[in-house]
XYZ file of C-alpha atoms in Angstrom:
687
model
C 0.000 0.000 0.000
C 2.746 2.452 1.027
C 4.784 1.519 -2.066
C 1.782 2.187 -4.334
C 1.267 5.647 -2.798
C 4.953 6.499 -3.236
C 4.917 5.341 -6.874
C 1.821 7.431 -7.619
C 3.369 10.513 -6.016
C 6.571 9.962 -7.992
C 4.648 9.597 -11.252
C 2.657 12.742 -10.476
C 5.831 14.693 -9.664
C 7.686 13.439 -12.728
C 4.595 13.996 -14.834
C 4.522 17.740 -14.090
C 8.282 18.119 -14.516
C 8.316 15.882 -17.548
C 5.564 17.816 -19.286
C 7.421 21.080 -18.769
C 10.656 19.543 -20.094
C 8.818 18.028 -23.044
C 7.238 21.350 -24.006
C 10.623 23.068 -23.811
C 12.364 20.371 -25.883
C 9.706 20.386 -28.582
C 9.696 24.203 -28.651
C 13.482 24.248 -29.169
C 13.328 21.459 -31.744
C 10.373 22.226 -33.925
C 8.817 25.613 -33.189
C 10.007 28.744 -34.959
C 10.477 31.994 -33.060
C 7.479 34.332 -33.438
C 9.743 37.156 -34.520
C 11.058 35.075 -37.406
C 9.204 35.825 -40.654
C 7.609 32.905 -42.522
C 9.872 31.097 -44.933
C 9.552 31.982 -48.592
C 9.057 29.382 -51.315
C 12.726 29.631 -52.238
C 13.776 29.089 -48.627
C 11.508 26.050 -48.355
C 13.047 24.551 -51.491
C 16.528 25.214 -50.110
C 15.480 23.496 -46.886
C 14.346 20.404 -48.786
C 17.546 20.390 -50.842
C 19.622 20.784 -47.683
C 17.800 17.853 -46.078
C 18.398 15.669 -49.145
C 22.047 16.722 -49.279
C 22.493 15.822 -45.589
C 20.834 12.453 -46.171
C 23.138 11.765 -49.136
C 26.192 12.634 -47.018
C 25.003 10.215 -44.339
C 24.540 7.498 -46.958
C 28.082 8.037 -48.246
C 29.507 7.902 -44.713
C 27.624 4.685 -44.055
C 28.880 3.048 -47.253
C 32.484 4.002 -46.434
C 32.219 2.777 -42.867
C 30.713 -0.653 -43.527
C 33.311 -1.429 -46.219
C 31.187 -3.732 -48.384
C 32.502 -5.339 -51.541
C 30.774 -6.536 -54.710
C 30.810 -10.190 -53.593
C 28.042 -9.362 -51.107
C 26.259 -6.419 -52.708
C 25.726 -7.809 -56.207
C 23.997 -11.059 -55.124
C 21.916 -9.232 -52.505
C 20.571 -6.663 -54.953
C 20.157 -9.250 -57.696
C 18.007 -11.464 -55.459
C 16.100 -8.397 -54.291
C 15.191 -7.402 -57.854
C 14.326 -10.962 -58.879
C 12.178 -11.459 -55.789
C 10.351 -8.184 -56.437
C 9.828 -9.143 -60.083
C 8.222 -12.493 -59.277
C 6.212 -10.834 -56.492
C 4.788 -8.373 -59.024
C 3.885 -11.211 -61.415
C 1.779 -12.990 -58.793
C -1.219 -10.549 -59.000
C -1.410 -11.155 -62.772
C -1.864 -14.916 -62.409
C -3.979 -14.520 -59.269
C -6.433 -12.208 -61.016
C -6.528 -14.652 -63.966
C -7.468 -17.477 -61.572
C -10.168 -15.344 -59.947
C -11.598 -14.400 -63.355
C -11.702 -18.068 -64.452
C -13.444 -19.102 -61.231
C -15.901 -16.159 -61.217
C -16.823 -16.517 -64.883
C -17.079 -20.316 -64.688
C -14.449 -20.774 -67.392
C -15.186 -23.954 -69.379
C -11.615 -24.245 -70.714
C -9.758 -26.202 -68.027
C -6.371 -25.606 -69.651
C -6.736 -21.861 -69.193
C -7.366 -22.272 -65.462
C -4.493 -24.739 -65.079
C -2.128 -22.418 -66.943
C -3.021 -19.579 -64.575
C -2.588 -21.842 -61.518
C 0.782 -23.153 -62.705
C 1.939 -19.602 -63.350
C 0.776 -18.596 -59.860
C 2.556 -21.545 -58.234
C 5.836 -21.125 -60.122
C 6.005 -17.367 -59.547
C 5.211 -17.869 -55.836
C 7.959 -20.493 -55.417
C 10.598 -18.354 -57.130
C 9.451 -15.289 -55.185
C 9.852 -17.220 -51.923
C 13.301 -18.516 -52.955
C 14.711 -15.126 -53.943
C 13.099 -13.443 -50.916
C 14.810 -15.936 -48.590
C 18.184 -15.432 -50.257
C 17.742 -11.674 -50.233
C 16.773 -11.685 -46.533
C 19.786 -13.824 -45.564
C 22.274 -11.652 -47.455
C 20.876 -8.400 -46.064
C 21.010 -9.882 -42.565
C 24.670 -10.691 -43.147
C 25.155 -7.165 -44.460
C 23.643 -5.699 -41.285
C 25.782 -7.925 -39.050
C 28.937 -6.960 -40.945
C 27.943 -3.310 -40.674
C 27.639 -3.626 -36.898
C 30.992 -5.409 -36.734
C 32.869 -2.904 -38.912
C 31.371 0.201 -37.320
C 31.872 -1.071 -33.764
C 35.516 -1.992 -34.403
C 36.268 1.337 -36.092
C 34.441 3.343 -33.419
C 36.162 1.477 -30.581
C 39.592 1.982 -32.137
C 39.025 5.681 -32.816
C 37.783 6.251 -29.270
C 40.942 4.637 -27.895
C 43.029 6.971 -30.081
C 41.455 10.095 -28.587
C 43.475 12.330 -26.300
C 43.093 12.282 -22.518
C 41.121 15.558 -22.542
C 38.394 13.850 -24.596
C 37.769 11.324 -21.821
C 37.836 14.118 -19.253
C 34.700 15.566 -20.867
C 32.919 12.339 -21.968
C 31.683 9.790 -19.460
C 32.320 6.091 -19.995
C 28.621 5.195 -19.900
C 27.897 7.808 -22.576
C 30.501 6.306 -24.906
C 29.302 2.750 -24.172
C 25.789 3.757 -25.217
C 27.151 5.047 -28.524
C 29.163 1.870 -29.037
C 26.243 -0.471 -28.372
C 22.823 1.116 -28.805
C 23.585 3.595 -31.583
C 25.618 1.126 -33.631
C 22.739 -1.386 -33.389
C 20.555 1.206 -35.100
C 22.936 1.258 -38.060
C 22.831 -2.535 -38.402
C 19.033 -2.497 -38.221
C 18.874 0.131 -40.970
C 20.831 -2.086 -43.359
C 19.526 -5.533 -42.437
C 15.854 -4.565 -42.275
C 14.794 -1.023 -43.141
C 16.895 -0.523 -46.298
C 16.143 -4.110 -47.265
C 12.382 -3.542 -47.049
C 12.488 -0.113 -48.688
C 14.423 -1.361 -51.721
C 12.244 -4.462 -52.030
C 8.994 -2.476 -51.847
C 10.377 0.184 -54.174
C 11.227 -2.465 -56.771
C 7.756 -3.991 -56.366
C 6.228 -0.532 -56.730
C 8.103 0.051 -59.997
C 7.177 -3.347 -61.460
C 3.558 -2.959 -60.321
C 3.392 0.513 -61.855
C 4.541 -0.913 -65.193
C 1.640 -3.392 -65.126
C -0.797 -0.586 -64.231
C 0.424 1.546 -67.132
C 0.013 -1.392 -69.515
C -3.582 -2.025 -68.400
C -4.935 1.559 -68.269
C -2.591 4.592 -68.316
C -5.251 7.184 -67.345
C -6.379 5.255 -64.290
C -2.753 4.642 -63.414
C -2.072 8.399 -63.344
C -4.944 8.869 -60.881
C -3.388 6.192 -58.659
C 0.046 7.842 -58.877
C -1.398 11.230 -57.867
C -2.836 9.725 -54.676
C 0.388 7.868 -53.971
C 2.255 11.177 -54.280
C 0.140 12.674 -51.469
C 0.952 9.698 -49.253
C 4.664 10.117 -50.063
C 4.587 13.795 -49.006
C 3.014 12.831 -45.668
C 5.678 10.145 -45.146
C 8.480 12.588 -45.964
C 7.218 15.127 -43.412
C 6.871 12.411 -40.789
C 10.373 11.145 -41.587
C 11.948 14.584 -41.024
C 10.086 14.913 -37.722
C 11.047 11.479 -36.396
C 14.723 11.855 -37.393
C 15.173 14.947 -35.219
C 13.204 13.362 -32.385
C 15.125 10.070 -32.519
C 18.441 11.925 -32.206
C 17.262 13.545 -28.980
C 15.939 10.238 -27.619
C 19.296 8.521 -28.202
C 21.044 11.457 -26.549
C 18.915 10.967 -23.442
C 19.544 7.212 -23.450
C 23.283 7.897 -23.594
C 23.006 10.216 -20.589
C 21.024 7.538 -18.734
C 23.678 4.940 -19.507
C 26.364 7.254 -18.158
C 24.396 7.762 -14.940
C 23.864 4.011 -14.527
C 27.531 3.192 -15.200
C 28.651 5.779 -12.637
C 26.262 4.528 -9.964
C 27.318 0.899 -10.521
C 31.049 1.631 -10.504
C 30.657 3.660 -7.294
C 28.122 1.325 -5.690
C 30.030 1.082 -2.402
C 30.162 4.871 -2.031
C 26.470 5.092 -2.941
C 25.560 2.668 -0.174
C 28.024 4.126 2.323
C 26.548 7.629 2.025
C 22.937 6.449 1.594
C 22.819 7.776 -1.947
C 20.552 5.107 -3.427
C 17.582 7.459 -3.471
C 19.651 10.252 -5.052
C 21.055 8.066 -7.817
C 17.685 6.454 -8.443
C 16.002 9.856 -8.802
C 18.638 11.060 -11.276
C 18.313 7.916 -13.392
C 14.517 7.911 -13.188
C 14.354 11.554 -14.232
C 16.610 10.934 -17.222
C 14.592 7.888 -18.278
C 11.341 9.811 -17.892
C 12.573 12.530 -20.233
C 13.251 9.849 -22.838
C 9.867 8.242 -22.164
C 8.090 11.528 -22.830
C 9.797 11.927 -26.191
C 9.095 8.288 -27.060
C 5.426 8.893 -26.361
C 5.543 11.827 -28.757
C 7.107 9.473 -31.301
C 4.271 7.012 -30.735
C 1.570 9.640 -31.273
C 3.379 10.963 -34.333
C 3.498 7.432 -35.757
C -0.203 6.927 -35.020
C -1.082 10.233 -36.675
C 1.024 9.358 -39.700
C -0.662 5.957 -40.031
C -4.099 7.558 -39.762
C -3.357 10.142 -42.448
C -1.643 7.717 -44.851
C -4.247 4.945 -44.449
C -7.083 7.436 -44.851
C -5.546 8.791 -48.042
C -5.086 5.253 -49.360
C -8.678 4.319 -48.536
C -9.936 7.446 -50.295
C -7.760 6.632 -53.297
C -9.073 3.065 -53.442
C -12.672 4.312 -53.325
C -11.928 6.759 -56.114
C -10.325 4.062 -58.256
C -13.218 1.646 -57.630
C -15.627 4.314 -58.769
C -13.550 5.023 -61.868
C -13.333 1.305 -62.687
C -17.100 1.011 -62.268
C -17.674 3.833 -64.757
C -15.176 2.397 -67.242
C -16.720 -1.064 -66.864
C -20.221 0.247 -67.531
C -18.967 2.072 -70.615
C -17.383 -1.170 -71.873
C -13.954 0.459 -72.304
C -12.186 -2.425 -70.515
C -13.164 -6.074 -70.094
C -13.930 -7.321 -66.594
C -10.773 -9.463 -66.449
C -8.520 -6.440 -67.018
C -10.431 -4.339 -64.498
C -9.986 -7.116 -61.925
C -6.286 -7.267 -62.674
C -6.040 -3.477 -62.413
C -7.631 -3.497 -58.960
C -5.276 -6.220 -57.786
C -2.273 -4.242 -58.999
C -3.658 -1.076 -57.447
C -3.702 -2.733 -54.037
C -0.267 -4.199 -54.729
C 1.223 -0.785 -55.593
C -0.521 0.978 -52.694
C 0.776 -1.563 -50.169
C 4.299 -1.230 -51.553
C 4.224 2.559 -51.444
C 2.779 2.552 -47.926
C 5.545 0.215 -46.725
C 8.152 2.422 -48.411
C 6.785 5.429 -46.505
C 6.820 3.602 -43.158
C 10.335 2.246 -43.568
C 11.608 5.538 -44.938
C 10.474 7.268 -41.748
C 12.205 4.583 -39.671
C 15.394 4.998 -41.699
C 15.289 8.725 -41.006
C 14.853 8.030 -37.292
C 17.716 5.535 -37.230
C 19.990 7.942 -39.114
C 19.152 10.676 -36.629
C 19.918 8.327 -33.746
C 23.219 7.259 -35.322
C 24.544 10.671 -36.328
C 26.731 10.869 -33.202
C 28.431 7.613 -34.207
C 29.597 9.185 -37.467
C 30.867 12.245 -35.585
C 32.848 10.107 -33.130
C 34.361 7.921 -35.851
C 35.439 10.920 -37.896
C 36.797 12.820 -34.877
C 40.524 13.543 -35.185
C 42.358 13.505 -31.815
C 44.229 16.663 -30.924
C 47.178 14.532 -29.700
C 48.067 12.020 -32.396
C 51.001 10.286 -34.054
C 52.959 12.412 -36.528
C 52.601 11.826 -40.251
C 55.537 9.697 -41.327
C 57.495 11.379 -44.148
C 61.018 10.074 -44.597
C 63.646 12.776 -45.121
C 67.292 11.570 -44.941
C 68.566 15.056 -44.096
C 66.146 15.416 -41.169
C 67.054 11.939 -39.922
C 70.756 12.808 -39.926
C 70.059 16.078 -38.098
C 67.928 14.276 -35.496
C 70.656 11.687 -34.930
C 73.253 14.443 -34.539
C 70.964 16.216 -32.056
C 70.677 13.035 -29.987
C 74.474 12.716 -29.891
C 74.994 16.352 -28.878
C 72.180 16.463 -26.318
C 73.105 14.606 -23.135
C 69.675 15.015 -21.524
C 67.396 11.964 -21.546
C 64.331 14.113 -20.833
C 64.490 17.828 -21.603
C 61.736 20.363 -20.946
C 62.278 23.775 -22.509
C 59.950 26.671 -21.579
C 57.156 24.100 -21.369
C 53.644 25.320 -20.571
C 50.741 22.889 -20.184
C 47.112 23.932 -19.915
C 44.016 21.723 -19.833
C 41.155 22.734 -22.158
C 38.661 23.021 -19.282
C 40.972 25.121 -17.073
C 41.681 28.848 -17.231
C 45.039 28.650 -15.435
C 48.038 26.750 -16.796
C 48.806 23.497 -14.987
C 52.532 23.992 -15.710
C 54.128 27.291 -16.663
C 57.526 27.890 -18.282
C 59.126 24.673 -17.042
C 62.825 24.169 -17.778
C 64.195 20.857 -16.568
C 66.832 18.331 -17.699
C 66.998 14.673 -16.669
C 70.366 13.158 -17.551
C 71.644 9.584 -17.439
C 71.474 7.932 -13.989
C 69.317 10.722 -12.600
C 66.857 9.760 -9.866
C 64.482 12.704 -9.696
C 61.594 13.313 -7.297
C 58.859 15.825 -8.147
C 57.293 17.104 -4.926
C 54.882 19.825 -3.943
C 51.491 20.389 -2.440
C 48.283 19.124 -4.052
C 47.455 20.953 -7.268
C 51.017 22.128 -7.870
C 51.267 20.300 -11.236
C 53.141 17.112 -10.348
C 50.776 14.698 -12.149
C 50.535 17.082 -15.092
C 54.293 16.727 -15.608
C 53.981 12.940 -15.735
C 51.061 13.119 -18.165
C 53.009 15.435 -20.431
C 56.039 13.122 -20.475
C 53.689 10.266 -21.406
C 52.226 12.604 -24.053
C 48.683 12.363 -22.781
C 48.693 16.118 -23.315
C 50.799 18.341 -25.577
C 52.328 21.586 -24.267
C 50.605 24.736 -25.496
C 54.071 26.287 -25.759
C 57.628 25.075 -25.377
C 58.801 21.514 -25.902
C 59.304 18.237 -24.113
C 61.834 15.919 -25.737
C 63.213 12.415 -25.232
C 66.887 11.973 -26.107
C 66.792 15.093 -28.276
C 63.578 14.181 -30.133
C 60.409 16.201 -29.571
C 57.629 13.998 -28.193
C 55.299 15.505 -30.819
C 57.461 13.840 -33.473
C 57.278 10.409 -31.836
C 54.596 7.772 -32.307
C 52.714 6.198 -29.426
C 54.668 2.958 -29.958
C 58.004 4.774 -29.701
C 56.975 6.539 -26.503
C 55.600 3.343 -24.925
C 58.775 1.406 -25.722
C 60.950 4.042 -24.018
C 58.816 5.367 -21.170
C 57.043 3.158 -18.618
C 54.881 4.329 -15.730
C 54.097 2.668 -12.394
C 50.837 4.270 -11.315
C 49.563 5.142 -7.862
C 46.642 2.736 -8.337
C 47.759 0.288 -11.050
C 45.084 -0.720 -13.562
C 44.997 -4.483 -13.974
C 42.892 -6.277 -16.552
C 40.703 -9.315 -15.740
C 43.215 -11.698 -17.330
C 46.170 -13.755 -16.093
C 49.262 -12.401 -14.351
C 51.272 -13.217 -17.476
C 48.973 -11.209 -19.740
C 48.940 -8.282 -17.328
C 52.730 -8.059 -17.092
C 53.181 -8.386 -20.868
C 50.206 -6.166 -21.718
C 50.839 -4.370 -25.018
C 53.489 -6.871 -26.156
C 52.365 -9.069 -29.040
C 52.173 -12.824 -28.494
C 54.885 -14.694 -30.343
C 53.714 -18.330 -30.398
C 50.748 -20.536 -31.306
C 49.042 -23.179 -29.185
C 49.165 -26.323 -31.318
C 45.988 -27.762 -29.801
C 43.669 -24.761 -29.960
C 45.415 -22.590 -32.564
C 45.270 -19.580 -30.207
C 48.111 -17.082 -29.931
C 50.183 -17.479 -26.762
C 53.443 -16.246 -25.247
C 56.504 -18.412 -25.739
C 58.525 -20.009 -22.960
C 61.126 -17.247 -23.259
C 58.527 -14.649 -22.349
C 57.183 -16.807 -19.514
C 60.686 -17.115 -18.066
C 61.207 -13.350 -18.388
C 57.933 -12.620 -16.553
C 58.753 -15.146 -13.818
C 62.085 -13.395 -13.212
C 60.464 -9.943 -13.267
C 57.782 -10.948 -10.749
C 60.431 -12.447 -8.467
C 62.488 -9.228 -8.602
C 59.289 -7.277 -7.908
C 58.704 -9.332 -4.758
C 55.818 -11.392 -6.120
C 57.279 -14.852 -6.818
C 55.224 -17.317 -8.857
C 57.535 -20.287 -8.507
C 56.254 -23.621 -7.240
C 57.390 -22.889 -3.663
C 55.688 -19.484 -3.295
C 53.322 -19.127 -0.335
C 50.865 -16.851 -2.195
C 49.342 -19.550 -4.379
C 50.073 -17.500 -7.512
C 50.967 -18.802 -10.931
C 51.608 -17.085 -14.237
C 48.176 -18.164 -15.466
C 46.333 -17.033 -12.313
C 43.508 -14.645 -13.237
C 43.487 -11.490 -11.133
C 39.811 -10.538 -11.482
C 38.263 -7.268 -12.587
C 40.682 -4.462 -11.699
C 42.941 -6.968 -9.958
C 40.526 -7.269 -7.041
C 41.873 -10.721 -6.085
C 45.234 -9.092 -5.230
C 46.084 -6.723 -2.407
C 47.155 -3.132 -3.067
C 50.827 -3.998 -2.563
C 50.592 -7.007 -4.854
C 48.981 -4.923 -7.602
C 51.777 -2.397 -7.218
C 54.393 -5.137 -7.628
C 52.663 -6.428 -10.775
C 52.951 -2.899 -12.184
C 56.653 -2.863 -11.269
C 57.112 -6.195 -13.057
C 55.586 -4.579 -16.163
C 58.418 -2.055 -16.037
C 61.107 -4.652 -15.363
C 60.358 -6.733 -18.471
C 60.597 -3.685 -20.737
C 63.990 -2.226 -19.693
C 62.683 1.329 -20.293
C 64.756 4.397 -20.983
C 62.694 6.404 -18.495
C 60.809 5.006 -15.495
C 57.973 7.146 -14.158
C 56.623 6.528 -10.658
C 53.321 8.100 -9.613
C 52.960 7.988 -5.822
C 54.248 4.394 -5.750
C 53.926 3.889 -1.959
C 51.115 6.259 -0.969
C 48.419 3.604 -0.430
C 50.579 0.915 1.233
C 51.186 -0.172 4.790
C 54.729 -0.163 6.162
C 55.405 -3.831 5.390
C 54.117 -3.590 1.826
C 55.963 -0.300 1.360
C 59.264 -1.934 2.287
C 58.708 -4.722 -0.263
C 57.669 -2.268 -2.980
C 60.678 -0.015 -2.331
C 63.012 -2.981 -2.739
C 61.242 -3.879 -5.984
C 61.550 -0.294 -7.214
C 65.275 -0.368 -6.566
C 65.501 -3.383 -8.878
C 63.460 -1.530 -11.496
C 65.621 1.618 -11.358
C 68.736 -0.469 -12.021
C 67.262 -1.415 -15.425
C 66.556 2.135 -16.571
C 68.619 5.128 -17.640
C 66.766 7.616 -15.440
C 63.857 7.684 -13.057
C 61.309 10.396 -12.281
C 58.993 10.021 -9.309
C 56.011 12.017 -8.100
C 55.415 11.647 -4.373
C 53.895 13.250 -1.303
C 55.681 10.899 1.090
C 59.159 12.353 1.255
C 60.593 9.432 3.217
C 60.749 7.402 0.001
C 63.099 10.045 -1.481
C 65.923 8.695 0.686
C 64.822 5.078 0.321
C 65.201 5.177 -3.466
C 68.430 7.159 -3.530
C 67.011 10.254 -5.244
C 69.770 12.653 -6.284
C 67.595 15.575 -7.425
C 64.376 17.008 -6.028
C 62.208 19.397 -8.027
C 59.683 21.373 -5.960
C 56.620 22.622 -7.830
C 54.393 25.431 -6.613
C 51.339 26.541 -8.607
C 52.696 25.053 -11.804
C 56.191 26.549 -11.552
C 59.544 25.264 -10.278
C 60.048 26.789 -6.844
C 63.417 25.138 -6.247
C 65.489 22.158 -7.299
C 68.657 20.434 -6.209
C 70.099 17.656 -4.061
C 67.554 16.659 -1.397
C 69.997 17.007 1.533
C 71.137 20.413 0.316
C 67.516 21.547 0.027
C 66.795 20.319 3.558
C 69.603 22.507 4.891
C 68.581 25.542 2.838
C 65.355 26.023 4.773
C 63.246 26.524 1.639
C 59.936 25.046 0.481
C 61.235 21.466 0.435
C 62.638 21.788 3.946
C 59.247 23.041 5.142
C 57.431 20.111 3.490
C 59.950 17.676 4.978
C 59.674 19.103 8.489
C 55.889 18.642 8.345
C 56.600 14.905 7.904
C 59.316 14.777 10.567
C 62.252 14.637 8.127
C 65.438 16.619 8.814
C 68.982 16.760 7.424
C 70.992 13.665 8.223
C 73.775 15.543 10.061
C 71.445 17.653 12.168
C 71.410 16.911 15.924
C 68.211 15.471 17.368
C 65.797 18.071 18.655
C 65.482 18.061 22.477
C 62.608 19.328 24.573
C 62.579 20.888 28.020
C 64.527 18.819 30.508
C 61.607 19.052 33.008
C 59.157 17.254 30.732
C 58.920 14.228 28.561
C 60.973 14.463 25.420
C 61.540 12.567 22.189
C 64.549 11.505 20.164
C 63.859 11.535 16.434
C 65.352 8.803 14.367
C 66.070 10.376 10.985
C 66.706 7.197 9.076
C 63.399 5.577 9.933
C 61.467 8.882 10.246
C 59.660 7.499 13.300
C 59.389 8.984 16.794
C 60.566 6.731 19.612
C 59.529 7.450 23.160
C 62.413 7.732 25.682
C 61.547 6.969 29.231
């Protein structure tokens, strides 16, 4: 009882809000401003031409995306035309059979000839229709496959800023729901439209052969129905685009609430999330109801026009029959073909409107596939002179990483994340980037990984601008160990070697696998990272152990060590560490630090971002760079900076870290006091 009352109140509340939203959406979509003068005849023609031009562009995009070849298209269209041809022959033999039966035809051969013709044409029509349906189904499935693969790949190529402004659920809706619309257009709607259009053409030829004047009357009525269908198609295309937009927003809301389900429950946010999702779904429901009423109105108008046309044609046939201008058999055949042509034209109108709606719903897919990322691989043009100059630059420049007047600014931010940065990392450097939250530490790492490009200045690797390097070149030279490593729901082996192509084939299954050499390399890397997978390990781990979604079957420290193993197997030029010990307990931190020492021995230089300054000494950092509001406040040897009393010394003192040669701080002799152990950075109570 209580639940029913709540549901009714919710529906009443959403009904009022939904109606207001619906009126506003429809006013923005379809109503012209009162101050705008009515369109002239020329403007209306230009509007129709613009609509047709847009539709033709969409058709061309679709053809390019699906990538069909003649081996599929030619048979499909051939069977479509043949099926439509035999379908249009059926009324001729059917009307002949009816005439023989109604007139009591004494010649049995004439009736049998008509029946054989009806049977043969029906069998061939069924055969070609089945073949046509199967091939168009295959065409739709291939369209879904090709568009999904191309969309998925192009989304992965987009720059990091794109994902900052587009939610995962929104993109998933485009990848699944919107792409399904494209497949449905090809496998069903286009299939039916072309079939009915061919039947309409063949039926019209028969009508013109029987009685041209009556046929022109029929075509005039069919033209009115076509105009109504065209108007309905334009309306439903714009509406369908908005509906799909709302569904994408709903998917994003659902994906966010599911991925943060623990936080939702912890803060009692179920009601909040449910209201947001319900509101979004209700907006879509309102527009879908408008679609339903529009469809019903269209069916009423088109069916009424067809009924009126049929009555008019029956009256005309009656007058012609009384005048003796046409024999009864031909008039019967004409009426059969009239119904045949009207049904075909009506189906063309219905499916045309659905095609328009599907195209409107899928327009965002075309935009996403054609989107060019702002951070992309350079165009490869071989120039021997430039290659020699680049090689000479690499020899002359001793810096592994060099930042020159580098400024980085995110598109959504007014202030630069990094401003005028000049920094060199040379061979064997162990550099720590420190600073308070929001100072630009992570932005520096993202720029080195080329997730973002500087708006001014340069960032180069061994003398080569990162803008001139491909993603493969950067990934093979720069490896990052993240604060919260992202593990895939696959085996340990696949996670460590992620991004490295498999080099062997399983003889039993034919699947691609990693060779024994790679397995041995990963085993060694995991052992060095403190996560042994040998037979005697006490963790129960093997190379083929699946780690679950996000690596949830492993602890935080174990996930961190898997990420370190990823770096160890690659022998990178530059190792980037993003808060490698921030989320670990003391025991796990000690193991991870030892693993990081092994990783730094296999790299030319290391750059670490950290808030926990104790790890600076643990990893043997020889240079500290302090960032403040996107600029370098100070840099130098960590012990020298501790003695200088600057920003780094202040940050270190807040964590109980002091210069190694400084005497322990003593308190008043009358009270309790502490001796500070600088090497362990822990306070020990002295009795």
